[in-house]
XYZ file of C-alpha atoms in Angstrom:
174
model
C 7.007 -34.820 1.449
C 8.985 -31.190 0.423
C 12.303 -31.519 -1.068
C 15.380 -29.413 0.075
C 15.871 -27.145 -2.617
C 11.857 -26.119 -2.620
C 11.920 -25.620 1.140
C 15.525 -23.763 1.030
C 14.205 -21.918 -1.662
C 10.677 -20.894 0.180
C 13.075 -19.674 3.652
C 15.193 -17.726 1.460
C 11.863 -15.755 0.069
C 11.034 -15.918 3.505
C 13.846 -13.813 4.919
C 13.872 -11.817 2.232
C 10.437 -10.349 2.724
C 11.528 -9.791 6.254
C 14.296 -8.028 5.623
C 12.402 -5.898 3.075
C 9.254 -5.308 4.880
C 10.199 -2.747 7.266
C 11.212 -0.455 4.725
C 8.783 -0.732 2.591
C 6.175 -0.853 5.315
C 7.127 2.357 6.980
C 5.638 5.765 6.886
C 6.407 8.266 5.025
C 8.388 10.829 7.186
C 9.481 14.611 5.245
C 13.108 13.628 5.389
C 12.288 11.265 2.839
C 10.848 13.388 0.372
C 14.491 15.523 -0.032
C 15.485 16.455 -4.282
C 12.060 15.771 -5.350
C 11.637 19.304 -6.063
C 10.173 20.401 -9.819
C 8.915 23.565 -9.273
C 10.203 27.388 -8.939
C 10.822 28.667 -5.832
C 7.606 30.763 -5.997
C 5.948 27.937 -6.952
C 7.258 25.982 -3.879
C 5.721 29.102 -1.585
C 2.679 28.915 -2.606
C 2.094 25.553 -2.909
C 3.199 25.857 1.004
C 0.411 28.665 1.564
C -2.073 26.440 0.463
C -1.415 23.402 1.937
C -1.150 25.832 5.241
C -4.126 27.139 4.348
C -6.122 23.962 4.358
C -4.659 22.322 7.450
C -3.347 24.324 9.530
C -1.014 23.747 12.456
C -3.553 23.715 15.851
C -2.782 21.024 18.713
C -1.614 19.091 16.207
C 1.064 19.362 13.100
C -0.024 21.054 10.242
C 0.516 20.621 6.605
C 3.397 21.755 6.077
C 5.559 20.475 9.448
C 4.570 16.771 8.063
C 5.759 17.611 4.342
C 2.627 17.193 2.277
C 4.376 20.028 -0.155
C 7.189 17.723 -0.903
C 4.864 14.895 -0.705
C 2.512 16.229 -2.951
C 5.939 17.191 -5.575
C 7.032 13.898 -5.328
C 3.660 11.953 -6.382
C 3.471 14.122 -9.021
C 6.814 13.936 -10.174
C 7.016 10.059 -10.118
C 3.391 9.088 -10.635
C 1.847 11.688 -13.308
C 2.911 12.933 -16.751
C 4.521 15.957 -17.498
C 0.752 17.422 -18.777
C -0.494 17.046 -15.369
C 3.410 18.264 -13.630
C 2.245 21.004 -16.094
C -1.226 21.728 -14.659
C 0.080 21.621 -10.739
C 2.264 24.450 -11.454
C 0.049 26.657 -13.969
C -2.692 25.913 -11.201
C -0.046 27.375 -8.847
C 0.742 30.259 -11.248
C -3.927 30.861 -11.125
C -3.432 31.211 -7.396
C -1.065 33.822 -7.187
C -2.783 35.730 -10.310
C -6.573 35.698 -8.259
C -4.924 36.638 -4.704
C -3.584 39.224 -7.250
C -6.668 40.420 -8.695
C -8.848 40.073 -5.322
C -6.068 41.521 -2.929
C -3.215 43.368 -4.954
C -0.884 41.012 -3.647
C 0.716 37.197 -3.794
C -1.275 34.471 -2.475
C 2.038 33.539 0.265
C 1.687 37.518 1.497
C -1.851 37.345 2.541
C -3.347 36.825 5.845
C -5.303 33.796 6.881
C -8.515 34.961 5.930
C -7.982 36.499 2.929
C -6.533 33.168 1.934
C -9.094 31.313 2.680
C -11.378 33.860 0.909
C -9.390 33.034 -2.452
C -9.409 29.160 -1.966
C -12.993 29.920 -1.749
C -13.448 31.904 -4.641
C -11.637 29.108 -6.766
C -13.660 26.417 -5.277
C -16.765 27.700 -7.104
C -15.079 29.825 -9.994
C -16.918 29.952 -13.750
C -13.971 28.841 -14.801
C -13.601 24.928 -14.887
C -9.492 25.083 -14.546
C -9.644 27.146 -11.043
C -12.354 24.427 -9.583
C -10.992 21.552 -10.580
C -7.206 23.196 -9.577
C -9.074 23.401 -6.098
C -10.211 19.877 -5.850
C -7.377 18.387 -6.500
C -4.764 20.276 -4.509
C -7.415 19.535 -1.917
C -7.609 16.063 -2.089
C -3.949 15.597 -2.528
C -3.090 17.677 0.636
C -4.992 15.260 2.820
C -4.309 12.468 1.879
C -0.657 13.321 2.045
C -1.678 14.053 5.736
C -3.998 11.534 6.357
C -0.424 8.611 4.698
C 1.738 10.881 6.771
C 3.227 8.350 9.952
C 2.094 11.094 12.639
C -1.132 10.778 11.266
C -0.975 6.996 10.649
C -0.180 6.314 14.301
C -1.488 9.372 16.157
C -5.013 9.947 14.535
C -6.343 7.125 12.370
C -3.911 4.618 15.286
C -3.027 2.795 12.077
C -1.894 -0.853 13.042
C -0.067 -2.601 10.375
C -0.872 -6.008 11.578
C -4.508 -5.622 14.035
C -5.658 -9.431 14.029
C -4.731 -10.609 17.417
C -4.816 -14.551 18.846
C -6.095 -15.529 22.148
C -4.858 -18.561 23.058
C -6.069 -19.447 26.422
C -9.949 -17.834 25.654
C -12.593 -20.894 25.683
C -14.118 -21.164 22.454
C -18.345 -21.213 22.533
C -20.020 -22.648 19.599
C -22.319 -21.490 17.986
């Protein structure tokens, strides 16, 4: 036998969950990521150039259009300690330094092929910090892109509750 108080508590919990679930479950959008910048303006431009080089715009939106640089900053600022934030900043500075040493210009000013060459050089570098940064930024870019609302609804066809109930289908014993 259910008591009135426990039934009311269960109903209140269910209503609260129904109210908060849509806000929690929606995919992130670029406009949800404002004011999470902790990088210098030039570092933000380098980060945008890197993410655009990793996932450029084609017939689908690129990483920059979906707000992946802002997503990376938000995740880094909210989920990682200060040393990891400094590592991201230093990785962006290092990327710019490699671009200057190879092409005499900032990474932002390079063309697509030159940017790819700089990132490839960093991916096979003898310096572990360059390799680590490249792997980290590539993984963060892919995760940010695939976690966006656009990718989840148009590319992976994500469904929040994919189970189906077909009440009119006969059941065959096995």
